[in-house]
Coordinates of C-alpha atoms in Angstrom, one line a residue:
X240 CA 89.3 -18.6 -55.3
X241 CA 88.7 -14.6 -54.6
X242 CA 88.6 -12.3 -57.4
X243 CA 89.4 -9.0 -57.3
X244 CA 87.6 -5.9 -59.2
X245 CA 88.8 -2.6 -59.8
X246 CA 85.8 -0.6 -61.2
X247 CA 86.9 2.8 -62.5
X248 CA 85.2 5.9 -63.2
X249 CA 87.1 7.4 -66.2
X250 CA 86.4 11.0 -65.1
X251 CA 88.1 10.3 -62.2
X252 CA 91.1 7.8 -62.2
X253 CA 92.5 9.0 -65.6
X254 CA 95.7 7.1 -64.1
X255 CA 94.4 3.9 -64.2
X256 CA 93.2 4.6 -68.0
X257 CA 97.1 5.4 -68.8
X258 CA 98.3 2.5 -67.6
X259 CA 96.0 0.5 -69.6
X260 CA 96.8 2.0 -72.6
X261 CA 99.7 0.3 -73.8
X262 CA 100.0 -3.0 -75.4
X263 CA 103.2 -3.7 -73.7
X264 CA 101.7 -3.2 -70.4
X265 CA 97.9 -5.0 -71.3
X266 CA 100.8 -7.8 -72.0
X267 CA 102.2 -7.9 -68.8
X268 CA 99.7 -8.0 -66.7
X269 CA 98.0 -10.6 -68.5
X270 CA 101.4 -12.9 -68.2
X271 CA 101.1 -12.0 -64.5
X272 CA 97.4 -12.6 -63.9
X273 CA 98.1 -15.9 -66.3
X274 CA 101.6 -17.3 -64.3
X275 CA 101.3 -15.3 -60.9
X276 CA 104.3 -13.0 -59.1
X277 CA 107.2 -12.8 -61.5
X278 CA 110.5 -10.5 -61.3
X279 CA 111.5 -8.2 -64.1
X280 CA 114.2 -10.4 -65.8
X281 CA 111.3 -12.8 -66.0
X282 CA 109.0 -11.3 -67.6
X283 CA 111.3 -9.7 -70.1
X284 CA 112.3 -13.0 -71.3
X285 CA 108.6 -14.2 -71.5
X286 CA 107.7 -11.3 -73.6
X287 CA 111.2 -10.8 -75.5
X288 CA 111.3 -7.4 -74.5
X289 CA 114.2 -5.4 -73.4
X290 CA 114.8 -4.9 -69.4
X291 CA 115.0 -1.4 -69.6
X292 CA 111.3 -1.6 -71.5
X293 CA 110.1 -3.7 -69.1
X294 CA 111.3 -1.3 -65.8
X295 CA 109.6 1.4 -67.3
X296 CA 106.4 0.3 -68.0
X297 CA 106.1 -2.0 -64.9
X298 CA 106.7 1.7 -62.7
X299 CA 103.9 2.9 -64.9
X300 CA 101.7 0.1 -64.3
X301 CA 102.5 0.3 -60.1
X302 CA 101.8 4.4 -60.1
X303 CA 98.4 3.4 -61.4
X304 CA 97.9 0.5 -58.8
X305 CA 97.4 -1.9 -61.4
X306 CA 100.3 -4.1 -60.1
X307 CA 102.4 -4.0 -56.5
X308 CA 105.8 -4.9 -56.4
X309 CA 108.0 -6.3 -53.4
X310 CA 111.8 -6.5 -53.1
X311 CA 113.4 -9.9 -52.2
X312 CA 116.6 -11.2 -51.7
X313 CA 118.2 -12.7 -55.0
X314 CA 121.5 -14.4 -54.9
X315 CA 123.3 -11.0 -55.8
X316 CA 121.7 -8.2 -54.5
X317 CA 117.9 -8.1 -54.6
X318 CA 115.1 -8.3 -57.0
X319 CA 111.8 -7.0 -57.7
X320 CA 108.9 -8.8 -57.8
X321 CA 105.6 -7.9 -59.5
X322 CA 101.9 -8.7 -58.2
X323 CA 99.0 -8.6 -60.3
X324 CA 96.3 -6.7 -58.2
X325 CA 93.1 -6.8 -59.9
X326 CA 91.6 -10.1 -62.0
X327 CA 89.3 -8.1 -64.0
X328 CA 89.5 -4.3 -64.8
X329 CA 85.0 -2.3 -65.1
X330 CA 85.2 1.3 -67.0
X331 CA 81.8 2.5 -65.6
X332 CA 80.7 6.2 -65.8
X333 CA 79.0 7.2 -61.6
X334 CA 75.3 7.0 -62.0
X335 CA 74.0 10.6 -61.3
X336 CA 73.8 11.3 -58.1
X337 CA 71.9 14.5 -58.2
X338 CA 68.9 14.1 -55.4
X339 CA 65.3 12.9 -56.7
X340 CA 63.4 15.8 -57.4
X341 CA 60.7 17.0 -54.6
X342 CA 58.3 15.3 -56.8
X343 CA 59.5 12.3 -57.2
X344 CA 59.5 9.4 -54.7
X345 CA 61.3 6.1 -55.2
X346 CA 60.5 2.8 -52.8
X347 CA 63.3 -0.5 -52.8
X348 CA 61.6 -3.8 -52.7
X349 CA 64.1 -6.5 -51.6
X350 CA 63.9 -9.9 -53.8
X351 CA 62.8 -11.9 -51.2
X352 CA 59.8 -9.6 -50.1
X353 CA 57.4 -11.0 -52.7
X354 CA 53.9 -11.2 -51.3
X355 CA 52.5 -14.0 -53.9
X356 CA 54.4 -16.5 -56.2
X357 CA 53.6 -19.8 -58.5
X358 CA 56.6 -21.0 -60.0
X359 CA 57.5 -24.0 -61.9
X360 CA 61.1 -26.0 -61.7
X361 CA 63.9 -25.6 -62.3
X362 CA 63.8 -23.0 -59.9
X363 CA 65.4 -21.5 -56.9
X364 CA 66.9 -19.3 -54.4
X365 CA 70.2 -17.9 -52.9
X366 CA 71.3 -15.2 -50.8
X367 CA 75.4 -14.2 -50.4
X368 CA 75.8 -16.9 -48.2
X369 CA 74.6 -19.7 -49.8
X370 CA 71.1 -21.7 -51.7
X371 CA 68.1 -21.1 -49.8
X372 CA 65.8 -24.0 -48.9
X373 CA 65.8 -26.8 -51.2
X374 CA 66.9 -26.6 -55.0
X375 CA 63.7 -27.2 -57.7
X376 CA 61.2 -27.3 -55.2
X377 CA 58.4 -24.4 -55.6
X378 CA 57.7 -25.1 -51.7
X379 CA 61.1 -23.4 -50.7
X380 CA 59.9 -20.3 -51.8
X381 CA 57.6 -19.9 -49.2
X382 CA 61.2 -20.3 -46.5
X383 CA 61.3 -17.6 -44.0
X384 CA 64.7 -17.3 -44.9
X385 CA 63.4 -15.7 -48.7
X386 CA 63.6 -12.3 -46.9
X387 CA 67.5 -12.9 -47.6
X388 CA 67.5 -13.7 -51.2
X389 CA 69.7 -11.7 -53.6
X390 CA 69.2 -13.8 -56.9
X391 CA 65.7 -16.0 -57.7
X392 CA 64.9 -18.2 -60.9
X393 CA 62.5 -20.1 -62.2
X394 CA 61.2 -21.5 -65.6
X395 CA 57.5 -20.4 -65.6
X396 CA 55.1 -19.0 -63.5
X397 CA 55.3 -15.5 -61.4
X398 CA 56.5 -13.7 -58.1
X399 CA 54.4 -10.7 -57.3
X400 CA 55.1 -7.9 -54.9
X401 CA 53.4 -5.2 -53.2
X402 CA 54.8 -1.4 -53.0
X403 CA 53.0 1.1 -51.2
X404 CA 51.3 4.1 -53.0
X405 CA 53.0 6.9 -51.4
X406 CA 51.3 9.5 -54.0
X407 CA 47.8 8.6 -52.9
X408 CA 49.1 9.0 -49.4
X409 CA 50.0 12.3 -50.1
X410 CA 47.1 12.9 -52.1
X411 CA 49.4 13.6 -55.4
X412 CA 48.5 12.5 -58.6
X413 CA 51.2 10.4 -60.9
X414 CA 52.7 11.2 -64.1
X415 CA 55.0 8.6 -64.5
X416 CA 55.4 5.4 -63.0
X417 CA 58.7 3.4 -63.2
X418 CA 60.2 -0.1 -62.4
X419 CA 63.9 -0.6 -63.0
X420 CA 65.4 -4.2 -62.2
X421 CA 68.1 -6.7 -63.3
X422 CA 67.0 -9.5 -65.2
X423 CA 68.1 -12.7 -67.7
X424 CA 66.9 -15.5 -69.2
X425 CA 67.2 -18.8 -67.0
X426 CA 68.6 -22.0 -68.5
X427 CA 70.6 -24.9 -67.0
X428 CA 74.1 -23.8 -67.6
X429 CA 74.0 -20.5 -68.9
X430 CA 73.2 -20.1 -73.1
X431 CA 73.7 -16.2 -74.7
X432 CA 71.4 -17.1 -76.9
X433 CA 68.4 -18.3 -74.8
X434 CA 65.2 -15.7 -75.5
X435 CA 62.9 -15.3 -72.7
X436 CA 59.8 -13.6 -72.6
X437 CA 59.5 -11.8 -69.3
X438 CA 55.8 -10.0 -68.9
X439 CA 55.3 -7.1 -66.1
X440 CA 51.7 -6.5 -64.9
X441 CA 50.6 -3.7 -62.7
X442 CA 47.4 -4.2 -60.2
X443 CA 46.3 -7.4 -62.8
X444 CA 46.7 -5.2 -65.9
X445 CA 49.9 -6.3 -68.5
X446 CA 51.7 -3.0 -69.1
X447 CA 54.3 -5.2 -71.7
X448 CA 56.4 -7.5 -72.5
X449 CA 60.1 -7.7 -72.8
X450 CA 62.4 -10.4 -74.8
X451 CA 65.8 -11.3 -72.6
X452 CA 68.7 -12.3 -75.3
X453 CA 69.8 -15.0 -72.9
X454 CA 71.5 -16.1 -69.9
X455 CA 74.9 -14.3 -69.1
X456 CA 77.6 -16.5 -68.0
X457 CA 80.5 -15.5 -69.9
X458 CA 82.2 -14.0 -67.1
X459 CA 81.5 -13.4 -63.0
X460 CA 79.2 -10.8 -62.2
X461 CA 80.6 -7.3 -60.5
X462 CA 78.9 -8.3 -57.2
X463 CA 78.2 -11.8 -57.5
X464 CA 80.2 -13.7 -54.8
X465 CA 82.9 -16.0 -55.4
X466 CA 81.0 -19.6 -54.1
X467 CA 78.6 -18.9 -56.7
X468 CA 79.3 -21.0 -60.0
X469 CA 81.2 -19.9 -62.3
X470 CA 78.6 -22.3 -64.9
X471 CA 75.7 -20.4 -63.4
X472 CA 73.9 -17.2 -64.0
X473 CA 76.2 -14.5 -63.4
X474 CA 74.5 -11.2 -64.4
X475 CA 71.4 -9.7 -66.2
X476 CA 70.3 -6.5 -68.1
X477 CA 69.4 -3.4 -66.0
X478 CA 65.7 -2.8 -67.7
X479 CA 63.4 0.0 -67.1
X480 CA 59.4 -0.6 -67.4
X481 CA 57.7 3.0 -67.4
X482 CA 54.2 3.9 -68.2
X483 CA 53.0 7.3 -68.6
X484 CA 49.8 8.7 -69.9
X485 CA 50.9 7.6 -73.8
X486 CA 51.7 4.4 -72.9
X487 CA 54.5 1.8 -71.8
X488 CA 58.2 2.4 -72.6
X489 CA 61.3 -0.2 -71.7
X490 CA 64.3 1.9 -72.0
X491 CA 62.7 4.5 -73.6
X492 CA 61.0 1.9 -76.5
X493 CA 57.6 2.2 -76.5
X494 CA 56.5 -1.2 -76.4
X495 CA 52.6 -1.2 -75.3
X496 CA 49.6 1.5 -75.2
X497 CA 49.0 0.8 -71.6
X498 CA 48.7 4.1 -69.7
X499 CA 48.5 5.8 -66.2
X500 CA 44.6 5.1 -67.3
X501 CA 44.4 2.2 -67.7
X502 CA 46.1 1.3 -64.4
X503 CA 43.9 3.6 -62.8
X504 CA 46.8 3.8 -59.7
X505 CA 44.5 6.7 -57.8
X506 CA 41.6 4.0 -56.8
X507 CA 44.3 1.5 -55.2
X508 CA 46.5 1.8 -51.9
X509 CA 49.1 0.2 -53.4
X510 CA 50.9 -1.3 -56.5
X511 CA 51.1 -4.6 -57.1
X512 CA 54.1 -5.6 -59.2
X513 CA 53.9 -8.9 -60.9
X514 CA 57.1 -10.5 -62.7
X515 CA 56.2 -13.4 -64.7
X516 CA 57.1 -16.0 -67.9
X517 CA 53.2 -16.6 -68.8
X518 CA 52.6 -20.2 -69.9
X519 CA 51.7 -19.3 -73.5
X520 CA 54.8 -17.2 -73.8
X521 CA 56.4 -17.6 -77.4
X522 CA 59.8 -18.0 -75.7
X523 CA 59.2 -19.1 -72.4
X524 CA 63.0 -19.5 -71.8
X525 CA 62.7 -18.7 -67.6
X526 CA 64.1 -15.8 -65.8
X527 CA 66.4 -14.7 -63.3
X528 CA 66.3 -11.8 -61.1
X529 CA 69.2 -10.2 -59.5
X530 CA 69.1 -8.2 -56.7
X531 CA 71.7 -6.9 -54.0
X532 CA 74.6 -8.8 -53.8
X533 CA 74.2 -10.7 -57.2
X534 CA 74.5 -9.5 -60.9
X535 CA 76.4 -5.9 -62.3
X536 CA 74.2 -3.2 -60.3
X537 CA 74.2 -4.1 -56.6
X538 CA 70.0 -3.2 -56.5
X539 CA 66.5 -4.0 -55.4
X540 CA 64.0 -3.8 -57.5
X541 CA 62.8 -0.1 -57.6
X542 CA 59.8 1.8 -58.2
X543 CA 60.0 5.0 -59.2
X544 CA 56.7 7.2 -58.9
X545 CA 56.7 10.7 -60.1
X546 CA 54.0 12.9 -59.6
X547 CA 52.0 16.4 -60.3
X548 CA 53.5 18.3 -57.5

């Protein structure tokens, strides 16, 4: 069945943020997102609230375009019905949209562009259409059709890709190096509490390590598409690797003393990313990466490089 989401900026659709904030009206459109269309003697009875209650907040409620209404013929006269629009309701502030600074360069890597991989089962692919290749076979991820992936799992092992160094190109040196992507734990079914230790190494060196909670399937990811099961991975946490010249940070939690040294980025043409649940990992609970078309943030995985000048 399609779902609809209404994702709302709360700077901007102050409207929408009204008409949620009422129980009355929370109540009604839960009663119609629960039973479907129902007039306004209907749902006054449901709720035991008076009509006149009931006329008011459901004009509220349409002004703000959480519900539409259409007139029908009733045996005297005609009646209104009301429509819930929207199954779930996501109060998300706009990421900043300000341009990247002139020293700063940022590169996209699609899911399905890894250059190496060893993965162990359960594991898999998917793009918005449908599964990729073969479920639990590690020789699927080798399909030409990987190019279209938009979510990948797999219990243990690695995917590695390989980004271009655009600041040795243009013979700048970097100051910070960043990797932001969407990620969870992987089990069959989907578990909260599932820890998962997912490692990140840069050009063979380990830069750190970060622990995923679990696997998120207590309700539909913002862009994952409707086919996908609902008992399946829906979503992961946006995290962000970055390694200065003090060492690695995840979210601005300095988790290792690996540096801009250490990686020594000015002596390689490119930067190998590698994602991996090592084999001796104390919770080696899988992983699932979410790129475009999958998960809450619609993204590749991106590297961020910013650099001296």
């Amino acid at each position: 069945m399609s779902r609809n989401f209404l994702v709302v900026d709360p700077e901007e659709d102050i409207e929408v943020l009204k008409g949620l904030a009422s129980p009355i009206r929370v109540r009604i459109l839960k009663l119609l997102h629960v039973e479907g269309p129902l007039n306004g003697n209907d749902i006054a009875d449901r709720l035991d609230l008076p009509q006149s209650t009931v006329s008011t907040n459901i004009q509220i409620l349409e002004t703000a375009g959480l519900i539409r209404t259409e007139t029908q013929k009733a045996r005297k006269g005609n009646q209104k019905i009301c429509h819930s629009t929207f199954d779930e309701v996501l109060v998300m502030f706009k990421d900043d949209i300000t341009p990247l600074r002139s020293n700063s360069i940022e590169v996209a890597m699609p899911l399905g562009l890894y250059t190496s991989c060893e993965v162990s089962a359960p594991c898999g692919l998917c793009s918005t259409e449908g599964i990729i290749g073969l479920l639990d076979v590690p020789e699927t991820y080798l399909e030409p059709d990987r190019m279209k992936a938009g979510l990948i799992w797999f219990t243990r092992g690695f995917l590695e890709y390989q980004f271009p160094n655009n600041a040795k190109l243009a013979q700048n040196t970097i100051e910070v190096l960043e990797f932001a992507l969407e990620l969870s734990s992987e089990v069959p079914g989907t578990s909260a509490d599932w820890p998962s230790d997912i490692t990140l190494s840069v050009n063979g060196t380990e830069i750190g390590t970060w622990t995923s909670p679990g696997d998120f399937g207590d309700k539909r990811g913002v862009y994952t598409p409707d086919w996908w099961k609902l008992k399946g991975s829906q979503y992961g946490k946006l995290k962000s690797w970055r390694v200065t010249g003090e060492g690695t940070y995840v979210d601005g939690v300095k988790i290792s003393p690996v540096s801009l040294v250490d990686l020594d980025l000015s002596n390689h043409h490119s930067i190998r990313l590698r994602i991996a649940v090592k084999p001796d990992a104390k919770h080696p609970g899988g992983i699932n990466i979410f790129g475009r078309g999958f998960g809450n943030y619609d993204q590749d995985i991106i590297m961020r490089l910013q650099t001296a000048r």
